Coordinates of N, CA and C in Angstrom, one line a residue:
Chain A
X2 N 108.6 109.1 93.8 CA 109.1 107.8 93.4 C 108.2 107.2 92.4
X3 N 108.4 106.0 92.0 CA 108.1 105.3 90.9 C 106.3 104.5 91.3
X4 N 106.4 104.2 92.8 CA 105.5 103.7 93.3 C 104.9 104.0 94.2
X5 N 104.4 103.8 95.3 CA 103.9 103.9 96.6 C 105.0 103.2 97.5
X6 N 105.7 104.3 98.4 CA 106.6 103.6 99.4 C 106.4 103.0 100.8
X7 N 106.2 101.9 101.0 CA 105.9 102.1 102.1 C 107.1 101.5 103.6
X8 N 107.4 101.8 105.1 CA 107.9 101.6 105.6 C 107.8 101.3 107.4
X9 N 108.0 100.8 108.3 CA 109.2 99.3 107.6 C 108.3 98.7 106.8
X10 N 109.0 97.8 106.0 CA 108.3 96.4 105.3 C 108.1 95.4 106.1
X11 N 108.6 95.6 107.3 CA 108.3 94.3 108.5 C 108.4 94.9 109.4
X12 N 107.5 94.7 110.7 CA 107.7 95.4 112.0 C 107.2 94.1 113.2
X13 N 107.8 93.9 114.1 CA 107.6 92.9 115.1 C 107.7 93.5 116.3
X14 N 106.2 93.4 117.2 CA 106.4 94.9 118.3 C 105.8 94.1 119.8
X15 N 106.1 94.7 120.3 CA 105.4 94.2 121.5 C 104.2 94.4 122.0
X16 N 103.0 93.6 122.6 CA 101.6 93.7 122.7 C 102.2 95.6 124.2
X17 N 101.2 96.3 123.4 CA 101.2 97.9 124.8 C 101.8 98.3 123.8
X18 N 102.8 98.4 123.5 CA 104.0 99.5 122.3 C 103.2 100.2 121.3
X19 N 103.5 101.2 121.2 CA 103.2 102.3 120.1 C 104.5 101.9 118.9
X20 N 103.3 101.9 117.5 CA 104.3 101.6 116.4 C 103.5 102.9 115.4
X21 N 104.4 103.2 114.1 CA 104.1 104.2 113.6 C 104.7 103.6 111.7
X22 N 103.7 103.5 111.2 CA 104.0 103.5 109.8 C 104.0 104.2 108.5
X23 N 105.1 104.5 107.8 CA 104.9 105.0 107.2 C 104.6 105.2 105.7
X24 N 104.5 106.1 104.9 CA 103.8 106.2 103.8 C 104.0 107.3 102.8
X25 N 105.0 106.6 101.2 CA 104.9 107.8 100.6 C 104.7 107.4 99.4
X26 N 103.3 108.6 98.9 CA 102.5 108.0 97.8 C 103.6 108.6 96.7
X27 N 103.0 108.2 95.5 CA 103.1 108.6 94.3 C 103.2 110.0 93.9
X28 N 104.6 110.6 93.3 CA 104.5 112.2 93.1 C 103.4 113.1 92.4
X29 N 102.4 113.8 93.2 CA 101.7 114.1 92.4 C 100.5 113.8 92.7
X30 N 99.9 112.6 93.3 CA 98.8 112.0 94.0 C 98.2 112.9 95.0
X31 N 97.3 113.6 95.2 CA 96.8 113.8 96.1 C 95.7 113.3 97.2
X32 N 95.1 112.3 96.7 CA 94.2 111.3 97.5 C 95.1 110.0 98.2
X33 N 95.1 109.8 99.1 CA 95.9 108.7 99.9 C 95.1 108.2 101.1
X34 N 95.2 106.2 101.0 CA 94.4 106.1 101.7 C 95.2 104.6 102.2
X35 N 94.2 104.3 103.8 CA 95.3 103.3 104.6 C 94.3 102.3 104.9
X36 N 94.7 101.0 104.4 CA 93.8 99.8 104.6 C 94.6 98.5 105.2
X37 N 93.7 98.1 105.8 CA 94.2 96.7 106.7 C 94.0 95.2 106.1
X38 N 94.8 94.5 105.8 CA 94.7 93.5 105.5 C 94.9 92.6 106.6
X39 N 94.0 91.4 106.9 CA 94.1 90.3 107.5 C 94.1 89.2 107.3
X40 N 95.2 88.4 107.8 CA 95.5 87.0 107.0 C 94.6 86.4 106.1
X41 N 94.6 86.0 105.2 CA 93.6 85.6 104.7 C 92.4 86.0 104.4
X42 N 92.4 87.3 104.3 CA 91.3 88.3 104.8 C 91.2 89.5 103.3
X43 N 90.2 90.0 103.2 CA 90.3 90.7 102.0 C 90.4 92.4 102.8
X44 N 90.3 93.3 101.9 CA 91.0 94.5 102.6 C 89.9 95.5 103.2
X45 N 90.1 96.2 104.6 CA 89.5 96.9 105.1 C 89.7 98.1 105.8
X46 N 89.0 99.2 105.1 CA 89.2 100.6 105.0 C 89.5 100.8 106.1
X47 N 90.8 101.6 106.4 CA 90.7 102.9 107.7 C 90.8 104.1 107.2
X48 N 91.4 104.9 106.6 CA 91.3 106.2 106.6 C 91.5 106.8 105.1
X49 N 91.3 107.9 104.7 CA 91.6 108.4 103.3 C 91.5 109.9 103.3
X50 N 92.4 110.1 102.8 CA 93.3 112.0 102.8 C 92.7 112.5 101.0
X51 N 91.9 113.7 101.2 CA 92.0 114.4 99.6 C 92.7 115.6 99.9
X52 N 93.5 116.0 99.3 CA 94.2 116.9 99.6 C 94.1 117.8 100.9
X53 N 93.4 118.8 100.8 CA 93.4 119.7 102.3 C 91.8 119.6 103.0
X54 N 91.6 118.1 102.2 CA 90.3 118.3 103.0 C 89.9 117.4 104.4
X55 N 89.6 117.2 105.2 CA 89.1 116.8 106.4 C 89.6 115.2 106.1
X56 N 90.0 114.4 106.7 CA 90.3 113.2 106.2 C 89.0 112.5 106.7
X57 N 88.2 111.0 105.9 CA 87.5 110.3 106.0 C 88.1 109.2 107.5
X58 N 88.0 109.4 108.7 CA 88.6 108.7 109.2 C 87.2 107.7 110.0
X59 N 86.2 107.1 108.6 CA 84.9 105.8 109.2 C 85.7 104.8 109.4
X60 N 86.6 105.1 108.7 CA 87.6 103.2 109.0 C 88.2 102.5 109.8
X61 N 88.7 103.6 111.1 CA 89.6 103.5 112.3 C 88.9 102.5 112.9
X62 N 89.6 101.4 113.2 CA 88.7 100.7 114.4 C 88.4 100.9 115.8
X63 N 89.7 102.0 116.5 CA 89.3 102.6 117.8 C 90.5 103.9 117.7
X64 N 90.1 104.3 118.8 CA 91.1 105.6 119.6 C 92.8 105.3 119.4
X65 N 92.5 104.1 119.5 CA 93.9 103.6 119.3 C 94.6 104.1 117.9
X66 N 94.3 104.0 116.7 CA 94.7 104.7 115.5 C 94.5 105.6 115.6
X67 N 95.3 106.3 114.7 CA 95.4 107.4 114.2 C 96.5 108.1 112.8
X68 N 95.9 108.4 112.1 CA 96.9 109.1 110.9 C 96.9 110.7 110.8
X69 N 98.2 111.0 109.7 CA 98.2 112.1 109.2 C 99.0 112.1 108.3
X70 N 99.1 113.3 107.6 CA 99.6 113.3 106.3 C 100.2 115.2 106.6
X71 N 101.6 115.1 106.4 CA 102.0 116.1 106.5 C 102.3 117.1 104.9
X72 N 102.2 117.7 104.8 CA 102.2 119.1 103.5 C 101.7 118.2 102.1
X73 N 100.8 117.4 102.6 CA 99.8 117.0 101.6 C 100.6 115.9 100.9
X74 N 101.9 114.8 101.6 CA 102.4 114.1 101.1 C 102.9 112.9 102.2
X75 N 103.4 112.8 102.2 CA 103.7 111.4 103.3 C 102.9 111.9 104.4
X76 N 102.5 110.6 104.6 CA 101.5 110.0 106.1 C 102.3 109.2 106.4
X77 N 101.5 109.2 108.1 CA 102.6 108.1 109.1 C 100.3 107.5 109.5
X78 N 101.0 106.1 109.7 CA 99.6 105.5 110.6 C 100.2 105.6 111.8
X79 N 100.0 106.0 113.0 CA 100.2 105.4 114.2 C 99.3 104.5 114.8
X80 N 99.5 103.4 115.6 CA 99.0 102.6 116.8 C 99.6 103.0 117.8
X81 N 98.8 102.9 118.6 CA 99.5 103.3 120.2 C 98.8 101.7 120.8
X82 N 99.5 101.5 121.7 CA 99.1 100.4 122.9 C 98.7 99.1 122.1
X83 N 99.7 98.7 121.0 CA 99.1 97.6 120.1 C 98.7 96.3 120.8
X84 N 97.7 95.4 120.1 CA 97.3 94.4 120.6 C 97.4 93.8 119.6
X85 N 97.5 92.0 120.0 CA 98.0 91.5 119.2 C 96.6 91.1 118.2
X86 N 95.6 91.7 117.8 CA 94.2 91.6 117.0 C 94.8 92.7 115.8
X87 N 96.1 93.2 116.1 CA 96.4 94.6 115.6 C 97.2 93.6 114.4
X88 N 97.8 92.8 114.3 CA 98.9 91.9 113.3 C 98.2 92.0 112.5
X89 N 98.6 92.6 111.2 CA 97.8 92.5 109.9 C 99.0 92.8 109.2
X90 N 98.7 93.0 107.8 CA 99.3 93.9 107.0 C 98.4 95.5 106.8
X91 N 99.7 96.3 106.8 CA 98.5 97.7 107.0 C 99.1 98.0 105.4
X92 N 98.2 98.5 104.5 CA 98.7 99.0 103.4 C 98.2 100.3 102.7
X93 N 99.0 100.7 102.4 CA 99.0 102.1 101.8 C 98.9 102.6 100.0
X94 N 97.7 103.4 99.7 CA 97.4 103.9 98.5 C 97.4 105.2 98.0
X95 N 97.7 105.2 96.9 CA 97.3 106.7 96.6 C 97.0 106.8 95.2
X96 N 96.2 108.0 94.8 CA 95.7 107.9 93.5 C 95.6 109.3 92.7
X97 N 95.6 109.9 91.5 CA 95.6 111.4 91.7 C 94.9 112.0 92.2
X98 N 93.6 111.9 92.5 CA 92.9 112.6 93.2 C 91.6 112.1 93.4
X99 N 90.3 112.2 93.5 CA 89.2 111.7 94.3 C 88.0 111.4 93.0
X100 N 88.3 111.9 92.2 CA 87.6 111.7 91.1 C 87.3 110.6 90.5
X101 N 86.0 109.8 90.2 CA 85.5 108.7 89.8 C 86.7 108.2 88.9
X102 N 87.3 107.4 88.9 CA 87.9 106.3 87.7 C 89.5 106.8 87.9
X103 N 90.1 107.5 88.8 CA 91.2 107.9 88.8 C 92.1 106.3 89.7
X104 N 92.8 105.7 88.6 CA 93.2 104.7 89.5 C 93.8 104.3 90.9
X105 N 93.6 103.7 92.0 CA 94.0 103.6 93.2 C 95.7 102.5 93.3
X106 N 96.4 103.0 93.4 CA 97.4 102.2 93.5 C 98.2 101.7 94.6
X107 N 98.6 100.7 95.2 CA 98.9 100.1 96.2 C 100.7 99.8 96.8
X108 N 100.5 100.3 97.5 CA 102.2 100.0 98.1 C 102.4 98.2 98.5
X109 N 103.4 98.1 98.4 CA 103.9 96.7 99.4 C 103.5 96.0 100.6
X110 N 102.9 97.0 101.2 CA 102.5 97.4 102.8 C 103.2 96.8 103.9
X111 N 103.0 97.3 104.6 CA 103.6 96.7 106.5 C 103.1 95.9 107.2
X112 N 104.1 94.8 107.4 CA 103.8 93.7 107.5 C 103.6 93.7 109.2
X113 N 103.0 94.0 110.0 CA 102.6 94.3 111.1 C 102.6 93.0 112.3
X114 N 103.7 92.8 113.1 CA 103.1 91.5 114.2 C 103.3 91.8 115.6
X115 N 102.3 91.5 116.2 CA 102.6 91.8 117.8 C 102.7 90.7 119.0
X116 N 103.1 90.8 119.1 CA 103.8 89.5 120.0 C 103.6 90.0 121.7
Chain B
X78 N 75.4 94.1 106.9 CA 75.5 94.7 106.0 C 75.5 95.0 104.5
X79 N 76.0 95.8 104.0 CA 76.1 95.7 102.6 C 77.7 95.6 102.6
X80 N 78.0 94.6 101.7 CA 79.3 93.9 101.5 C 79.2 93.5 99.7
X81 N 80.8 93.6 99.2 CA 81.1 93.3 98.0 C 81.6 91.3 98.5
X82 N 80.9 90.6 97.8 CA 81.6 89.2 98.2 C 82.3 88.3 96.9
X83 N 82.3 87.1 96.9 CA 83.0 86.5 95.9 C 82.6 85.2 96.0
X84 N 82.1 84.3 94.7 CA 81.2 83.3 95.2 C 82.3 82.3 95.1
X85 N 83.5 82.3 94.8 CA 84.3 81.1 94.5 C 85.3 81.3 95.8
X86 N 85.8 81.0 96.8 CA 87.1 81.1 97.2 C 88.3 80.5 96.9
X87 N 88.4 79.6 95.7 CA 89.2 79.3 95.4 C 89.0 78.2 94.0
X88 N 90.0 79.0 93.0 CA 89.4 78.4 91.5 C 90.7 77.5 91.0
X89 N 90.8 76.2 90.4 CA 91.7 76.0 89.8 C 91.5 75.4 88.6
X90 N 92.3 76.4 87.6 CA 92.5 76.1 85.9 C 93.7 75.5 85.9
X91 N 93.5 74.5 84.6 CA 94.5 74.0 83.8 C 95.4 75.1 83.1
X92 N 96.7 75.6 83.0 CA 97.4 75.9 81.5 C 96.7 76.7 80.6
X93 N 96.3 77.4 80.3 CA 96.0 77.4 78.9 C 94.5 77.7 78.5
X94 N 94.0 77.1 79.9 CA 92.7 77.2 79.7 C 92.4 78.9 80.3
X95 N 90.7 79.2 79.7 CA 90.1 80.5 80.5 C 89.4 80.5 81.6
X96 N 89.8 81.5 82.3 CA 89.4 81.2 84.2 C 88.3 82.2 84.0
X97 N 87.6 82.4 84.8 CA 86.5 83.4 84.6 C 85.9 83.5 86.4
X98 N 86.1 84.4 87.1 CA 86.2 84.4 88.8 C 85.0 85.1 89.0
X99 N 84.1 85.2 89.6 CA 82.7 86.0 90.1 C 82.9 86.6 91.0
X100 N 82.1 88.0 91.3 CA 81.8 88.6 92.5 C 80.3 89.5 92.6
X101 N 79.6 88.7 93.7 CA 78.7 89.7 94.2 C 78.9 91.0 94.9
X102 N 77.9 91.7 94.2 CA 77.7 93.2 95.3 C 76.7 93.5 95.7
X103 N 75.9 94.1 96.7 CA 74.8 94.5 97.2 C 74.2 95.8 97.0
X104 N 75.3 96.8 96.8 CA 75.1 97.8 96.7 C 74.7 98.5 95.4
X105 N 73.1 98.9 95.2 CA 73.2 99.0 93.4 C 73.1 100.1 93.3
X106 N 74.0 101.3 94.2 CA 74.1 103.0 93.8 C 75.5 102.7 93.3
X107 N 76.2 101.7 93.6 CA 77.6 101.9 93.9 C 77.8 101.9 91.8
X108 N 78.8 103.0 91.5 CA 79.2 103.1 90.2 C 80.3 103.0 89.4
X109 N 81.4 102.0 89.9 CA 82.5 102.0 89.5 C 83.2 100.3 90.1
X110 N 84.0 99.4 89.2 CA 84.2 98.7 90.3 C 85.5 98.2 89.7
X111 N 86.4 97.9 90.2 CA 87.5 97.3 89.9 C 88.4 96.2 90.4
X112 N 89.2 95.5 89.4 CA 89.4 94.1 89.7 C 91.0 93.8 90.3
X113 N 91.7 93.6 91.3 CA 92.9 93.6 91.6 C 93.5 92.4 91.5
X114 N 94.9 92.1 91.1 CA 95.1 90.8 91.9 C 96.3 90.9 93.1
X115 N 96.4 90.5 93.7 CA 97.2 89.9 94.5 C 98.1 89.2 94.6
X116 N 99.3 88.9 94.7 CA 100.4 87.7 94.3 C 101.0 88.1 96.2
X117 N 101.3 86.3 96.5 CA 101.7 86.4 97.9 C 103.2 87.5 98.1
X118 N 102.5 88.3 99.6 CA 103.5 89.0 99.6 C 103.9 90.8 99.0
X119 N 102.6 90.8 98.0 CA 102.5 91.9 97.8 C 101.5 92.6 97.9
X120 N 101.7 93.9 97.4 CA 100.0 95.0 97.3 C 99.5 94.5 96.3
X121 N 98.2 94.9 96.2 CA 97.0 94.5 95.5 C 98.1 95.3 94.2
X122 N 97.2 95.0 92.7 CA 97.9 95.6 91.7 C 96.7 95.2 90.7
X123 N 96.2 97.0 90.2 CA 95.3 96.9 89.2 C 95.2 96.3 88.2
X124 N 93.9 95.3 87.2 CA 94.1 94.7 86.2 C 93.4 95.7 85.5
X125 N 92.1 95.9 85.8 CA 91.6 96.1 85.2 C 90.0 97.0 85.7
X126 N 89.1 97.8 85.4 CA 87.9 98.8 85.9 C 87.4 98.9 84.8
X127 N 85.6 99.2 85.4 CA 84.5 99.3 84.8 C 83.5 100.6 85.1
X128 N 83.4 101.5 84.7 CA 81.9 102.2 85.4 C 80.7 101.5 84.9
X129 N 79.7 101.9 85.9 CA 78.5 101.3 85.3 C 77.4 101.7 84.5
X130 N 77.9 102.5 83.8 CA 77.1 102.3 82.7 C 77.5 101.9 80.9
X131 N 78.4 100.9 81.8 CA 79.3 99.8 80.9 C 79.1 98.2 81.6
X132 N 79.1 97.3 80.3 CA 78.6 96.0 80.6 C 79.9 95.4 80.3
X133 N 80.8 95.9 79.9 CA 81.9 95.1 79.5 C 83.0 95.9 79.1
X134 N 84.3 95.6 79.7 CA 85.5 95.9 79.3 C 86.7 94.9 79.0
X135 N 87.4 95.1 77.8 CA 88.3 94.5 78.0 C 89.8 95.1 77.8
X136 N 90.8 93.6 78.1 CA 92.0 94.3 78.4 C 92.9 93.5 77.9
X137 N 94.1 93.5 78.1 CA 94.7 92.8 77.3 C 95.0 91.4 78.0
X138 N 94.2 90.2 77.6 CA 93.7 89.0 77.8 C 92.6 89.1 79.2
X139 N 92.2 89.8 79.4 CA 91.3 90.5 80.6 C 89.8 90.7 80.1
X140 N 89.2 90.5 80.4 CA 87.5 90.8 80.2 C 86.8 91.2 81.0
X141 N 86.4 92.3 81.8 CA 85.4 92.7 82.8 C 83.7 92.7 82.7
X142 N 83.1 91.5 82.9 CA 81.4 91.6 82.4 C 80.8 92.4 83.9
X143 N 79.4 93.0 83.8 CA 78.9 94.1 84.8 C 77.7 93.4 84.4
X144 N 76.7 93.1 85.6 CA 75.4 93.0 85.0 C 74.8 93.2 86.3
X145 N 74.0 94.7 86.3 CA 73.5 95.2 87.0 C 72.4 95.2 87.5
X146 N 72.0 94.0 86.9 CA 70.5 93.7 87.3 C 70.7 92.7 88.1
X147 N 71.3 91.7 88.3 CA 71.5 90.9 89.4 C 73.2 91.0 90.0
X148 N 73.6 92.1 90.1 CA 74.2 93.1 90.7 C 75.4 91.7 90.7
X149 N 76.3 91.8 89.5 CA 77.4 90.9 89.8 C 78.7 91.1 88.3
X150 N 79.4 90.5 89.2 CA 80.8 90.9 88.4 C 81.8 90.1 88.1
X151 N 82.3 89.7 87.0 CA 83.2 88.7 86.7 C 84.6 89.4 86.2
X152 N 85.1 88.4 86.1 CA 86.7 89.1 85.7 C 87.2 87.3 84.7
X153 N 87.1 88.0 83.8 CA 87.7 86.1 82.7 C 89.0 86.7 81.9
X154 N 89.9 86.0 82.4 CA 91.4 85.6 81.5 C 91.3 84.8 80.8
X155 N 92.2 85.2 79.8 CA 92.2 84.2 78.7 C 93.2 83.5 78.6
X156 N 93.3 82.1 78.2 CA 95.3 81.3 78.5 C 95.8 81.8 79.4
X157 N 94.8 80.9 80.3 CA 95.8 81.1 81.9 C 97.2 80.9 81.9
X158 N 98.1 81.6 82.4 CA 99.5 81.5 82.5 C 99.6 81.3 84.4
X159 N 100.8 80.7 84.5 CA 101.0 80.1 85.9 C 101.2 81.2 86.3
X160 N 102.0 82.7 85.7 CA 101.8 83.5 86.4 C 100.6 84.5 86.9
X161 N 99.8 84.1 86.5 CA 97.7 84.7 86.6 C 97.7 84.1 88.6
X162 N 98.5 82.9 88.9 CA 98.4 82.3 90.0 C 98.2 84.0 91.2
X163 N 97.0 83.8 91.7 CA 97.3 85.1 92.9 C 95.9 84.8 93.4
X164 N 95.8 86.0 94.3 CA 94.4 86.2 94.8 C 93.7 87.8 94.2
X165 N 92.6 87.3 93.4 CA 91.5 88.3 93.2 C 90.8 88.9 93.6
X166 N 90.8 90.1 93.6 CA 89.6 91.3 94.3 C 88.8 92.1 93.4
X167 N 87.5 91.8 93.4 CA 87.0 92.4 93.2 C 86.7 94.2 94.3
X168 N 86.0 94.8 94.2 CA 86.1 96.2 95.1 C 85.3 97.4 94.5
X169 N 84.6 98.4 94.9 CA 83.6 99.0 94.3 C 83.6 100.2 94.9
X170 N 83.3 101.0 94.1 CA 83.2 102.6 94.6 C 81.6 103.0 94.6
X171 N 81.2 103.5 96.3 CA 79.8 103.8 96.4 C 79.8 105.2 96.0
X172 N 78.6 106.4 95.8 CA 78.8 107.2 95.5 C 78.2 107.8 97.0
X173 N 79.4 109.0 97.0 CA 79.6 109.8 97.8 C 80.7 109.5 98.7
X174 N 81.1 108.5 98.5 CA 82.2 107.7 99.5 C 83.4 108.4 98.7
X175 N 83.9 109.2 98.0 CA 85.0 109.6 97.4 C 85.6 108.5 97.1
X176 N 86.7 108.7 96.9 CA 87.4 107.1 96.1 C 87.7 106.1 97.0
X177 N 87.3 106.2 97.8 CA 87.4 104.9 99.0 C 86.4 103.8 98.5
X178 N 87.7 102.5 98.5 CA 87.1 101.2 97.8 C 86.7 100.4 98.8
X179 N 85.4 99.6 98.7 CA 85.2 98.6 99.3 C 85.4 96.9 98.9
X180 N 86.2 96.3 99.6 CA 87.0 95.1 98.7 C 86.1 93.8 99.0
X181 N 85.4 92.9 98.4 CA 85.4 91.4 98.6 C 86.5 90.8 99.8
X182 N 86.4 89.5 99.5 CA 87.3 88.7 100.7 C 88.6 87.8 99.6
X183 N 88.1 87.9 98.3 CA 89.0 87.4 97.5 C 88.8 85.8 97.1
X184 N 89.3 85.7 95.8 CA 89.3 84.6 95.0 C 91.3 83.6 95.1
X185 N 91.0 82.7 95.3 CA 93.0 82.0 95.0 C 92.4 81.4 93.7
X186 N 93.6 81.7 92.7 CA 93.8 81.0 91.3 C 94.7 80.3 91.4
X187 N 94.3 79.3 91.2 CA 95.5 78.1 91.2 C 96.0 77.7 89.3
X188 N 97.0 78.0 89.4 CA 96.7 77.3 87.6 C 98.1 76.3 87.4
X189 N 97.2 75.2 86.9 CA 98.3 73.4 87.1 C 98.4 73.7 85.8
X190 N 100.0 72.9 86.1 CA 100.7 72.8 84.6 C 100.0 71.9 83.7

C-alpha cells in the first residue's frame, strides 16, 4: 500500500481480554517497528523486526506482549490479560531497512482503551 | 537515565512569524536525529533529519541546527502557517541500536492568527 496500515483504528476491550493488533508496513520495507504512545506522552519503544533477524524485543513492558511478523511482512502486536495502564495508542513503523538514515515511517496507530 | 528531552512544552507563534522549538539529548555516541510532527489524531510524520557530522540541514521552510558540543537540537520554520499547529519530536538513533528511535516527550505549536 501507499502507507503503513494499521488495524483496528479503534479498539475498546475489557480489563483480562486478549486484544491483537495489527500491522501492514510499506511494500518493500523490511525493518518494522511497534511503539506506544501515551496520552500526552511522547513515544516508547517496544519491539523492532529486520528482516529474518531475531527481533529487538528491549521494549516489551512484560510477558504480557508479544509480536510477530509473518513472511517478513505484516505483524500482529498481541496483549493478553489487558490492564487498563495498557490504553495507549500503539503505533506501527516501517522503513526499508536498518541502515543509518533510511527513513522511519509511521502508521495512524491503534487507538487502544480498556475499560 | 539517558533520555532525548525538549526544553519548551509548549510554544506559541504569531502568523507569519519563525518558530524555532529545542531539544536536548544526552547521548553523545548517538549519530543521527530526526524531527517529526504530530497533528492530533495521527502518526508522527517526518519533516525533516540530520547525521552528525552535519550542523545544519535544511528543508523546505525547515531548518535543522545540531550542536554537538552541548548536545542539542533545534528544528526553526519559517512563516508559521496555522497549519505547522501540531506536536514536535525530536528522536535520535544510538549506534548499535539499529534503527530503533528514541523520542523526546514533545513540543505543542500553537500558531494565532
Amino acid at each position: 500500500g501507499a502507507g503503513v496500515s494499521q488495524s483496528p483504528s479503534n479498539k475498546v476491550t475489557e480489563k483480562g481480554k486478549d486484544v491483537e493488533l495489527r500491522c501492514d508496513p510499506i511494500s518493500g520495507h523490511t525493518a518494522l517497528y511497534w511503539y506506544r504512545q501515551s496520552l500526552g506522552q511522547g513515544l516508547e519503544f517496544l519491539i523492532y523486526f529486520q528482516g529474518n533477524s531475531a527481533p529487538d524485543k528491549s521494549g516489551l513492558p512484560s510477558d504480557r506482549f508479544s509480536a510477530e511478523r509473518t513472511g517478513g511482512s505484516v505483524s500482529t502486536l498481541t496483549i493478553q490479560r489487558t490492564q487498563q495502564e495498557d490504553s495507549a495508542v500503539y503505533l506501527c513503523a516501517s522503513s526499508l531497512d536498518s541502515w543509518l538514515g533510511n527513513t522511519i515511517y509511521f502508521g495512524e496507530g491503534s487507538w487502544l482503551t480498556v475499560v | 537515565g539517558e533520555s532525548v528531552g525538549l526544553h519548551l512544552p509548549t510554544l506559541s507563534v504569531q502568523e507569519g512569524d519563525n518558530s524555532i522549538i529545542n531539544c536536548a539529548y544526552s547521548n553523545s555516541a548517538s549519530d543521527y536525529f530526526i524531527w517529526y510532527k504530530q497533528e492530533s489524531g495521527k502518526g508522527p510524520q517526518f519533516i525533516i533529519d540530520i547525521r552528525s557530522n552535519m550542523d545544519k540541514r535544511q528543508g523546505q521552510r525547515v531548518t535543522v541546527l545540531l550542536n554537538k558540543t552541548v548536545k542539542h537540537l533545534s528544528l526553526q520554520i519559517a512563516a508559521t502557517q496555522p497549519g505547522d499547529s501540531a506536536v514536535y519530536f525530536c528522536a535520535e538513533k544510538r549506534p548499535g541500536g539499529g534503527n530503533k528511535l528514541t523520542f523526546g516527550t514533545g513540543t505543542q505549536l500553537k500558531v494565532e492568527l
